[in-house]
CSV table of C-alpha atoms in Angstrom, one decimal:
chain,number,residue,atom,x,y,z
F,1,UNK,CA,177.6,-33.7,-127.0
F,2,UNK,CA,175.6,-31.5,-124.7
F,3,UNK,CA,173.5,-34.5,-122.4
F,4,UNK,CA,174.8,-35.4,-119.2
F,5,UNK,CA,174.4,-38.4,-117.6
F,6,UNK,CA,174.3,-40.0,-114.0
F,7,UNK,CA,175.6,-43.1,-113.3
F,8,UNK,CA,174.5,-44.7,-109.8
F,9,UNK,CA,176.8,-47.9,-108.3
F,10,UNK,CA,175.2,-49.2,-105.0
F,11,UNK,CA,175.5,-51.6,-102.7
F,12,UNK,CA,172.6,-54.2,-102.7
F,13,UNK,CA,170.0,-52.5,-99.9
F,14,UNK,CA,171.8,-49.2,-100.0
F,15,UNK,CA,168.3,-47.3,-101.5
F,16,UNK,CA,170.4,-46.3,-104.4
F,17,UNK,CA,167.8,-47.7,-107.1
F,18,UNK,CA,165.4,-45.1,-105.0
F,19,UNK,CA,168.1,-42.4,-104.9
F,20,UNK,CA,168.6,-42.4,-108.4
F,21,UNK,CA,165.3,-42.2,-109.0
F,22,UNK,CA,164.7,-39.0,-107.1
F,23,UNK,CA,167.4,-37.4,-108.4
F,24,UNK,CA,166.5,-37.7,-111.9
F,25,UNK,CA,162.8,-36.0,-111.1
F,26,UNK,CA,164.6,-33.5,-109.5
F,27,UNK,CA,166.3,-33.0,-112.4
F,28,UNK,CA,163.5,-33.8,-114.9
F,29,UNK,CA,165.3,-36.4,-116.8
F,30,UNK,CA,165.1,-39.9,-117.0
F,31,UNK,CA,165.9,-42.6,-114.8
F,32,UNK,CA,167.1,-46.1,-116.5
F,33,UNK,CA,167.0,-49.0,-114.3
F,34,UNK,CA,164.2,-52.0,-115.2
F,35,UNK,CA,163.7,-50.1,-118.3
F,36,UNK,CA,167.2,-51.7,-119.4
F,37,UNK,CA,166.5,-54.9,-118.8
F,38,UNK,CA,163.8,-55.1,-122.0
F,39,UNK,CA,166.3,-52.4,-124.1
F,40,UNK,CA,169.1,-55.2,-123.3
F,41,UNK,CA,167.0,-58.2,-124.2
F,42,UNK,CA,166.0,-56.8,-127.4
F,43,UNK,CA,169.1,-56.0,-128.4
F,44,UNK,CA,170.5,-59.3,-127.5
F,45,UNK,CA,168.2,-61.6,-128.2
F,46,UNK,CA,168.3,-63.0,-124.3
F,47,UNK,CA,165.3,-63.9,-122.7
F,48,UNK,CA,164.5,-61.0,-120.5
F,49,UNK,CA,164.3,-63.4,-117.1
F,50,UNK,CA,168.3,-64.2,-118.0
F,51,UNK,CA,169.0,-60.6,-118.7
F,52,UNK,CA,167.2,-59.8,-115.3
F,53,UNK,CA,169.3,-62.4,-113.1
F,54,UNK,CA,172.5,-61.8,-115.2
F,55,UNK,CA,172.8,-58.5,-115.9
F,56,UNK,CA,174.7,-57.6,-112.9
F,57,UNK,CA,175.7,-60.5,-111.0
F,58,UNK,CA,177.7,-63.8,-111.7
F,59,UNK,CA,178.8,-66.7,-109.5
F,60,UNK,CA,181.7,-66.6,-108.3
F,61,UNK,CA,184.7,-69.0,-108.5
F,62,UNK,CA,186.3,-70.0,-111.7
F,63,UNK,CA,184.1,-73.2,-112.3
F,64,UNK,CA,181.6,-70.7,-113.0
F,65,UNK,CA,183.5,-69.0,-115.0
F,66,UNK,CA,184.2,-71.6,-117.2
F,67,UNK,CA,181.2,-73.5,-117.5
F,68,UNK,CA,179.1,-72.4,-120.6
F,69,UNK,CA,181.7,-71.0,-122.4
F,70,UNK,CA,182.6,-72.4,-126.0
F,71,UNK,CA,185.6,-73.7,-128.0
F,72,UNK,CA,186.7,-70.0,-128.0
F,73,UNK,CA,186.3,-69.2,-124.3
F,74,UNK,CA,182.9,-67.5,-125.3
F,75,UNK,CA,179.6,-67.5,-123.2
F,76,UNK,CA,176.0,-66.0,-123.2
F,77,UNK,CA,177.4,-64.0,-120.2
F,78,UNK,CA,179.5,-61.9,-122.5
F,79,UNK,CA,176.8,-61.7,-125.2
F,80,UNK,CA,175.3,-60.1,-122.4
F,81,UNK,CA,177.7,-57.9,-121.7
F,82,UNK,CA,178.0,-56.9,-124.9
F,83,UNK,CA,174.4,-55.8,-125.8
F,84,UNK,CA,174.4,-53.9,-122.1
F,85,UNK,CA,177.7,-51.8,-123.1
F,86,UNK,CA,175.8,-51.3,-126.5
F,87,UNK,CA,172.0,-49.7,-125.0
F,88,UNK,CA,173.9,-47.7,-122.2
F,89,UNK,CA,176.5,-45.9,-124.5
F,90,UNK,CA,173.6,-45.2,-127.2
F,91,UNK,CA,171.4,-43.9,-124.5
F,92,UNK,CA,174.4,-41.7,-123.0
F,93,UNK,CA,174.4,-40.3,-126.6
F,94,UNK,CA,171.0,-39.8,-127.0
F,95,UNK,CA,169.5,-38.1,-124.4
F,96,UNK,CA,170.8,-36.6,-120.5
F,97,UNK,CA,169.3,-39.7,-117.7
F,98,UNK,CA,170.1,-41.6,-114.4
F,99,UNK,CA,171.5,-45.4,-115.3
F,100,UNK,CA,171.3,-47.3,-112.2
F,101,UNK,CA,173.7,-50.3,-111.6
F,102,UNK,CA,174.9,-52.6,-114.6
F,103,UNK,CA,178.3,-51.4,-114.8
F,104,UNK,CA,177.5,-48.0,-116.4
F,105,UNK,CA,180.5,-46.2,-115.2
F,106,UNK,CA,183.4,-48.3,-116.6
F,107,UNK,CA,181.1,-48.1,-119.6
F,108,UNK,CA,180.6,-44.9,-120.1
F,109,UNK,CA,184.4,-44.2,-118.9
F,110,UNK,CA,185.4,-42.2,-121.9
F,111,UNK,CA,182.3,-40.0,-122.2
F,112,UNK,CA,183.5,-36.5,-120.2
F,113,UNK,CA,179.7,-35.7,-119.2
F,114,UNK,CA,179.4,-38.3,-116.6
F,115,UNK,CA,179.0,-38.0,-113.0
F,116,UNK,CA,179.8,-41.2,-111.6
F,117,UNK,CA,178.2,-42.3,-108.0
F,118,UNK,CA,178.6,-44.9,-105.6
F,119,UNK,CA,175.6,-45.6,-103.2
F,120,UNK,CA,176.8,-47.7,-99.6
F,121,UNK,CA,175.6,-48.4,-96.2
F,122,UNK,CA,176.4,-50.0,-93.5
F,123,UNK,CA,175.4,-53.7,-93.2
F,124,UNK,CA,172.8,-53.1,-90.5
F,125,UNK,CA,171.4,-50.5,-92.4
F,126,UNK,CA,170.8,-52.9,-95.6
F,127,UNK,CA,169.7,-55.6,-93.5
F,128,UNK,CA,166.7,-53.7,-92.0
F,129,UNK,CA,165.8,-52.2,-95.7
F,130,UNK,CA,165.7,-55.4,-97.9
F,131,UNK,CA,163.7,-57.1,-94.8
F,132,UNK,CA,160.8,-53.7,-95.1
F,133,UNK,CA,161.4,-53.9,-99.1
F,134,UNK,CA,161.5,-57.2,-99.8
F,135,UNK,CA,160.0,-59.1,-97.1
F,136,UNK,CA,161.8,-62.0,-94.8
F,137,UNK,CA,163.2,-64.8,-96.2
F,138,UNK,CA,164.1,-68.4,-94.8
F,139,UNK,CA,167.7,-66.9,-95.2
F,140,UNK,CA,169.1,-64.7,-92.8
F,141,UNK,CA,169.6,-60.9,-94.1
F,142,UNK,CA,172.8,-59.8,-93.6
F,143,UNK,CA,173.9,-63.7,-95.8
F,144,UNK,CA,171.6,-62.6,-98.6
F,145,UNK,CA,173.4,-59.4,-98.5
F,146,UNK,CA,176.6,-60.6,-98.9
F,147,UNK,CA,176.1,-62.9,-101.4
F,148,UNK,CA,174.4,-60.0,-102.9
F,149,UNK,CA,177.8,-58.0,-102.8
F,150,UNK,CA,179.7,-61.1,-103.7
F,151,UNK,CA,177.7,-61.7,-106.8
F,152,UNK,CA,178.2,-57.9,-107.9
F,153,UNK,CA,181.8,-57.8,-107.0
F,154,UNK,CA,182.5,-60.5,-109.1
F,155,UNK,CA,180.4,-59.6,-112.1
F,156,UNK,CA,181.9,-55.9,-111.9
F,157,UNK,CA,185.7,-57.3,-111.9
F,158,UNK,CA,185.0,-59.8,-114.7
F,159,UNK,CA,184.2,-57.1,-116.7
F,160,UNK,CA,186.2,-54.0,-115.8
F,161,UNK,CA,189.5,-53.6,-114.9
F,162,UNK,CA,189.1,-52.0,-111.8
F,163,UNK,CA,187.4,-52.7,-108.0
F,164,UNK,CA,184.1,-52.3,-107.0
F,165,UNK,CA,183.1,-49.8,-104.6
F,166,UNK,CA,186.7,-47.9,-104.7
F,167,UNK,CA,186.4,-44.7,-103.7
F,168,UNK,CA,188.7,-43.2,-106.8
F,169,UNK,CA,186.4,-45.2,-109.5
F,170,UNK,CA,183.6,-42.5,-108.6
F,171,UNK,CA,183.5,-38.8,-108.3
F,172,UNK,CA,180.8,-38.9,-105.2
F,173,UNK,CA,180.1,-41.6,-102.8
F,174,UNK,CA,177.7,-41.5,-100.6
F,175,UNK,CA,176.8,-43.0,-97.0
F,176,UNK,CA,172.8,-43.4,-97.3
F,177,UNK,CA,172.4,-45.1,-94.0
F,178,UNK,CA,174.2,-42.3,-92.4
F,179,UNK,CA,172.9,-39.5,-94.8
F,180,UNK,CA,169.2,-41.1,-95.7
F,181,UNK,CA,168.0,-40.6,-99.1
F,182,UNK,CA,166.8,-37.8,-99.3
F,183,UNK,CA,169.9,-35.6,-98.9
F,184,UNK,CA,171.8,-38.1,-101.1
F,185,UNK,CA,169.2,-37.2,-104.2
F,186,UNK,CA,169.7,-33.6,-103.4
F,187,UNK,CA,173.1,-33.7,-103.1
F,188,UNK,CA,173.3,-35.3,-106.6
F,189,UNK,CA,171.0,-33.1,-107.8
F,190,UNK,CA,173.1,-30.2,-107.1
F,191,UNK,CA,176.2,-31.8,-108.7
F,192,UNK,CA,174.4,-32.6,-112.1
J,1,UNK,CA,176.4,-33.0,-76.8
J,2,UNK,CA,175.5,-30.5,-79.6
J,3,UNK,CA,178.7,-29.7,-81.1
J,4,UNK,CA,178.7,-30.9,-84.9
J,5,UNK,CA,182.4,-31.9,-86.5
J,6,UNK,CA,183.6,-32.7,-89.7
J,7,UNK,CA,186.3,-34.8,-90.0
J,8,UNK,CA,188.4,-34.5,-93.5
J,9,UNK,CA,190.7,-37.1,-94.6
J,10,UNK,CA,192.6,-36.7,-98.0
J,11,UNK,CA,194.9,-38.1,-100.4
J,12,UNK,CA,198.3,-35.9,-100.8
J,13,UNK,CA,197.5,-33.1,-103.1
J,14,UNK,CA,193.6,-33.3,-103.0
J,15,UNK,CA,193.5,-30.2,-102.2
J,16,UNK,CA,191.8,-31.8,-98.7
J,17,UNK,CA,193.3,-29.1,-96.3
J,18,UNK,CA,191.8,-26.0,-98.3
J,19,UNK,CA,188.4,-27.8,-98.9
J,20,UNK,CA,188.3,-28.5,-95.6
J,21,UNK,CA,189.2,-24.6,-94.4
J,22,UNK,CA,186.8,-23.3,-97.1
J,23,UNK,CA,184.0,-25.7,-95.6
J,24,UNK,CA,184.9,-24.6,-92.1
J,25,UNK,CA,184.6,-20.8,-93.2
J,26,UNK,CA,181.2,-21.0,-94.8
J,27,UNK,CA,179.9,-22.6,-91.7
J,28,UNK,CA,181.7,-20.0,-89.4
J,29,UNK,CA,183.3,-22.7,-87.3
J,30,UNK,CA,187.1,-23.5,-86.8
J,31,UNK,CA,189.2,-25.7,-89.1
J,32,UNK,CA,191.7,-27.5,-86.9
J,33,UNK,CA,195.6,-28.7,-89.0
J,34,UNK,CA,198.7,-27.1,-88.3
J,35,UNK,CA,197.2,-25.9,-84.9
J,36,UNK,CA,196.7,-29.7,-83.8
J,37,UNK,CA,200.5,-30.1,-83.8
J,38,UNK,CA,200.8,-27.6,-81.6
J,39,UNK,CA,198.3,-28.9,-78.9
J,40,UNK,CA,199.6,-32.4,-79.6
J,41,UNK,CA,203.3,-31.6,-78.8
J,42,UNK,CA,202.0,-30.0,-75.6
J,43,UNK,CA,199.8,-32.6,-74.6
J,44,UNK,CA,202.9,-35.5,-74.8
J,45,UNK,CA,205.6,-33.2,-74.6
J,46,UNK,CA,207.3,-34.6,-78.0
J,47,UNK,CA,208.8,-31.9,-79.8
J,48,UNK,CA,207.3,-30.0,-82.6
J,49,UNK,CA,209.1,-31.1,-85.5
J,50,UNK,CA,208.6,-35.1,-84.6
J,51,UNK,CA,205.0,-34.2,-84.1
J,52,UNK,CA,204.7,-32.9,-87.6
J,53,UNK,CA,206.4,-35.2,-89.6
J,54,UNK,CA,205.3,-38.2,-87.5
J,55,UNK,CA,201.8,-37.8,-86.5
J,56,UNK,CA,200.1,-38.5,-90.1
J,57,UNK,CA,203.0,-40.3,-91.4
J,58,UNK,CA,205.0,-43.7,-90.7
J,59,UNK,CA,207.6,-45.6,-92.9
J,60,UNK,CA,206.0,-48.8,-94.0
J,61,UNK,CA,207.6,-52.2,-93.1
J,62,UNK,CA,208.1,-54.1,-90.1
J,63,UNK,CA,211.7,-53.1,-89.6
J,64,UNK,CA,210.4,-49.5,-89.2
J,65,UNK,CA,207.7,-50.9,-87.1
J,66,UNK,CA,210.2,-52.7,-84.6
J,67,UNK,CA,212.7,-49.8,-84.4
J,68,UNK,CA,212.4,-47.3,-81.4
J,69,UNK,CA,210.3,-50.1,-79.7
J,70,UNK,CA,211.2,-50.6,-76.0
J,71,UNK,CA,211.0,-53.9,-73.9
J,72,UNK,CA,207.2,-53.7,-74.1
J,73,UNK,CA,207.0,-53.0,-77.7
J,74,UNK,CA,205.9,-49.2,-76.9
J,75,UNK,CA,207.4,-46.5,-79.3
J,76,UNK,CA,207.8,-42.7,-79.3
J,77,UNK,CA,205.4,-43.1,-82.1
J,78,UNK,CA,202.8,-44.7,-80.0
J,79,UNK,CA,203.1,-42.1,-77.4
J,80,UNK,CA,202.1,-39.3,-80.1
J,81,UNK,CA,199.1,-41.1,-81.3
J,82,UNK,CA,197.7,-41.3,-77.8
J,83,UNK,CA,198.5,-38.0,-77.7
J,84,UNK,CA,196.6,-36.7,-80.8
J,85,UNK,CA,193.3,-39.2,-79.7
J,86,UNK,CA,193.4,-37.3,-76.4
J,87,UNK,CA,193.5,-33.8,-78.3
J,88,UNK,CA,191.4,-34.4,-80.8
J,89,UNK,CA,188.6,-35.9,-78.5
J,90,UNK,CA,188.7,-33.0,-76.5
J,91,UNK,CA,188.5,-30.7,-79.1
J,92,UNK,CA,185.5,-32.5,-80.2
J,93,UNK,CA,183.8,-32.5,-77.2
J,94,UNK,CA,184.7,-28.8,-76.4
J,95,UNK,CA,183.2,-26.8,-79.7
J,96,UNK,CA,182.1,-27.3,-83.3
J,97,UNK,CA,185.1,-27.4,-85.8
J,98,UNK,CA,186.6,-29.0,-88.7
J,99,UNK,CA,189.5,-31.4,-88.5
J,100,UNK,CA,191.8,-32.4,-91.0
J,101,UNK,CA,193.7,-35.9,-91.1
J,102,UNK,CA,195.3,-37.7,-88.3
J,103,UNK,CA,193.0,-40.2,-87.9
J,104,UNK,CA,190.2,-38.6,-86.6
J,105,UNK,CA,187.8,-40.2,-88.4
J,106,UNK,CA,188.9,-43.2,-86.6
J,107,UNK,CA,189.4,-41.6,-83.5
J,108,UNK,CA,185.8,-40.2,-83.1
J,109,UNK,CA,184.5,-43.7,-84.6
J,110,UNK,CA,182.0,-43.7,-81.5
J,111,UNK,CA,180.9,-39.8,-81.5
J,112,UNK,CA,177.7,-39.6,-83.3
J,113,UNK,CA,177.9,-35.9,-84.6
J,114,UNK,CA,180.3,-36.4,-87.0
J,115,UNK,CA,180.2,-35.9,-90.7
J,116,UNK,CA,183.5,-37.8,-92.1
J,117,UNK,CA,184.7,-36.8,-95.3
J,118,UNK,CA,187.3,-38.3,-97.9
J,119,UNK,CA,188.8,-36.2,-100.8
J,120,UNK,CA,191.0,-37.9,-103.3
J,121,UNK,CA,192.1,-37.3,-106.9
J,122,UNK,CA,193.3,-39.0,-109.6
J,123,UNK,CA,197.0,-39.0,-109.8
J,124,UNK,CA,197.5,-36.5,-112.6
J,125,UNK,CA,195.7,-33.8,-111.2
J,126,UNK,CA,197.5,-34.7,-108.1
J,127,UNK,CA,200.6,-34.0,-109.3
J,128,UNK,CA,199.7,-30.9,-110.9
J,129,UNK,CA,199.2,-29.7,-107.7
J,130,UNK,CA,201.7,-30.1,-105.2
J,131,UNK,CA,203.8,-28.3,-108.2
J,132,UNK,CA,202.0,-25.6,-108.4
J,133,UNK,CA,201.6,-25.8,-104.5
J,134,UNK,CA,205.2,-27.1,-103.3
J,135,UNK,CA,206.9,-26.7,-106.3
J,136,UNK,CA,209.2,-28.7,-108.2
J,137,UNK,CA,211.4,-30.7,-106.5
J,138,UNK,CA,214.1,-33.6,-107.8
J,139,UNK,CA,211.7,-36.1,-107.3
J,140,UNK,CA,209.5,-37.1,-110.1
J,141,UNK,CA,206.0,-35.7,-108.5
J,142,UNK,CA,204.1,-38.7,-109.2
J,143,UNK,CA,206.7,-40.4,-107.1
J,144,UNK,CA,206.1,-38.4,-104.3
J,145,UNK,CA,202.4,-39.0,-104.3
J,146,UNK,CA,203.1,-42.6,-104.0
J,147,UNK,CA,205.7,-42.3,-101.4
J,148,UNK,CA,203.5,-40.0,-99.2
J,149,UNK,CA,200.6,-42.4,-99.6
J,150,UNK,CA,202.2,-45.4,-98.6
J,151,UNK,CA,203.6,-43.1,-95.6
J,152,UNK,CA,199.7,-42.3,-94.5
J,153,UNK,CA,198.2,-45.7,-95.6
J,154,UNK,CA,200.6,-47.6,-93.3
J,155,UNK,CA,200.2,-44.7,-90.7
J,156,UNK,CA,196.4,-45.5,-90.8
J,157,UNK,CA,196.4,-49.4,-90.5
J,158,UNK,CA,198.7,-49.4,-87.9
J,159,UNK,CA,196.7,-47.5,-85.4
J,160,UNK,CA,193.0,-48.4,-86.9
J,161,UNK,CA,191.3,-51.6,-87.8
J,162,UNK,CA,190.7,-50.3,-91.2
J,163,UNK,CA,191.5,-50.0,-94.2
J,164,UNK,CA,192.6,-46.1,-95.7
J,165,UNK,CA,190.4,-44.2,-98.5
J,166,UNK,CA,187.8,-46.9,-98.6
J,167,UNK,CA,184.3,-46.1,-99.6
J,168,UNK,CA,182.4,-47.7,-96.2
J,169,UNK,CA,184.9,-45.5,-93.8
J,170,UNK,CA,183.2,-42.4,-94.7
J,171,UNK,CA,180.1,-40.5,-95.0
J,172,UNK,CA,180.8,-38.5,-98.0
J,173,UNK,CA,184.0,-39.2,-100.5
J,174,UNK,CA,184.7,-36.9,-103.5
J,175,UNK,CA,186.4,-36.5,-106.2
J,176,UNK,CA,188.3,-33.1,-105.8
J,177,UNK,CA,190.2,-33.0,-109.2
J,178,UNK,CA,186.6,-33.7,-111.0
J,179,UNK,CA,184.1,-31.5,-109.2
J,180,UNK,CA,186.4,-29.0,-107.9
J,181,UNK,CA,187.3,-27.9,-104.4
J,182,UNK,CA,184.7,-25.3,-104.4
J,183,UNK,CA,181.8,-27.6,-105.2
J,184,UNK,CA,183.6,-30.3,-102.5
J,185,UNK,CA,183.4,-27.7,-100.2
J,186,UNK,CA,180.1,-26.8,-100.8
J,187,UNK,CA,178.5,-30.4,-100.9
J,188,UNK,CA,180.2,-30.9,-97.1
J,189,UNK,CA,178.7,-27.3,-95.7
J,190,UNK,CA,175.2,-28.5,-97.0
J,191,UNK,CA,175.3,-31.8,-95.4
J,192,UNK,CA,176.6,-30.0,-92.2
C-alpha cells in the first residue's frame, strides 16, 4: 500500500479543520472533513443532520449512554460508528488524504502509513477564534468550549481504548495558538 | 529581551538529550544538560552527585515526600530546585540556548521566547534504546522505563502545577521512535 494518509485530532477552536486543510494543498491531496459526513450517511443509512451532530460528540454520563440502546445494548450511535470506521479505512486504502477529526487515528491504528496529529490551544486562544468564526452566542465562549471538549472526550473514549489528546496517541502535536497555523500546515507538510 | 530558548523535555530513552543537542547544533547555539549540574551545585552548594541524581528525579510517595523535611517542612530537595530555577533563569536571560529537562519548561512558564518541546516514545522502542545506549542491566528494561518515569512524573508535580507529558504543556510534542530523532530535530530548528 503506497498512499499515506494524515490524520488531524484538534481541540474544538484550535484551527485544525483549517490546518488540515492547508496542509493537504500543500501537499496536493485531499482533505476529508464535511465530505465524510454525506460518505458516512450513505453508507449508513443515517440522516445526514444526525451523522453531522453525532459523528464526533456524545453526551456525557451514563444515562446517555444508555438511553436508546436495545435488548442487546445496541444504539444508532454505534451504527454510526460503524459506517464511520467503514468510509475512513476504505478511503485510507484508496487514495493518500488529510481526515480531519472523527476518530481517524484509533481507526486507522493498524495501517503503518499514517501520520497521526493532534491540533490544541490554549483556552483563550479558542475562545477569541470560535467568537470571529462562529459569531457570539447567548453562551459564554470559553463554556461552549468546554462542553465542546467534553462532548469529544467522551465520544473518543467510548470508542477507543485510549485518552483523548495524549501526547503518546499521536506522532506530532501541535500548539496553534502559540505556533499559528501557518507554521503548523508546513510543519505537517514536511513530515508527510 | 532577544534571546530565543528551547526548552526539551523527554520520556527516558526518547532519545530527548541528542535531539535536543542536534537541534542546538544546527542553530549554532548551546545545548545546556550535564553542564546545568554543574552550575546548579555551585549555585546551592549541594554536592555534585545529589545534584545529578536528585534534580530531575524524586521517589514517589508521601513517605519520601516527608523524609529530610525540617520543622518547616523544607528539604535538601527543595533547596536544589530553587537552585536550578535560579540557574536556569539566568541562563535564559543571559544568551540563546537549548535546555534539556529539569523543569524548565515550567520554570520559564512566564518568558515569552520560548519554544517548549516534548519527545516521547512508545515503550518498545524505548527500551531498545537505553540497551543499546546503557546496556543491559538485571533489570528487565521495560521496568526501568517505568521506574524512571514515575521518578520524573512525581519530580514534576511536585514542584509544578501541572501535569508531566501532557499535550497543552508544550508547544511542539513528538514522537521520536516514529519520525526519528533527525526529523524531531529538524521540525524544532524550523520552528526556532
Amino acid at each position: 500500500m503506497s498512499n499515506r494518509i494524515i490524520t488531524i485530532s484538534r481541540e474544538f477552536g484550535s484551527g485544525g479543520r483549517t490546518i488540515g486543510r492547508m496542509a493537504a494543498q500543500k501537499l496536493g491531496i485531499p482533505c476529508y472533513d464535511q465530505e465524510l459526513i454525506e460518505k458516512i450517511a450513505q453508507e449508513s443509512g443515517i440522516v445526514k443532520t444526525y451523522v453531522e451532530e453525532k459523528s464526533e460528540n456524545i453526551e456525557g454520563g451514563w444515562l446517555s449512554f444508555a438511553v436508546g440502546r436495545d435488548y442487546y445494548g445496541h444504539s444508532l450511535q454505534d451504527d454510526l460508528f460503524r459506517a464511520q470506521t467503514k468510509v475512513i479505512r476504505e478511503l485510507a486504502e484508496k487514495e493518500s488524504c488529510v481526515i480531519i477529526g472523527r476518530c481517524s487515528d484509533y481507526i486507522l491504528r493498524d495501517f503503518d502509513n499514517v501520520l497521526t496529529v493532534f491540533i490544541h490551544a490554549s483556552m483563550e486562544k479558542r475562545a477569541e477564534r470560535i467568537v470571529t468564526q462562529y459569531g457570539e452566542t447567548e453562551k459564554d465562549p470559553v463554556a461552549r468550549l468546554k462542553e465542546k471538549d467534553k462532548k469529544r472526550k467522551a465520544y473518543y473514549q467510548l470508542y477507543t481504548d485510549r485518552q483523548w489528546g495524549e501526547t503518546e496517541n499521536y506522532h506530532i502535536a501541535l500548539d496553534s495558538g502559540a505556533l499559528g497555523l501557518d507554521r503548523c500546515a508546513e510543519v505537517i507538510a514536511s513530515l508527510y
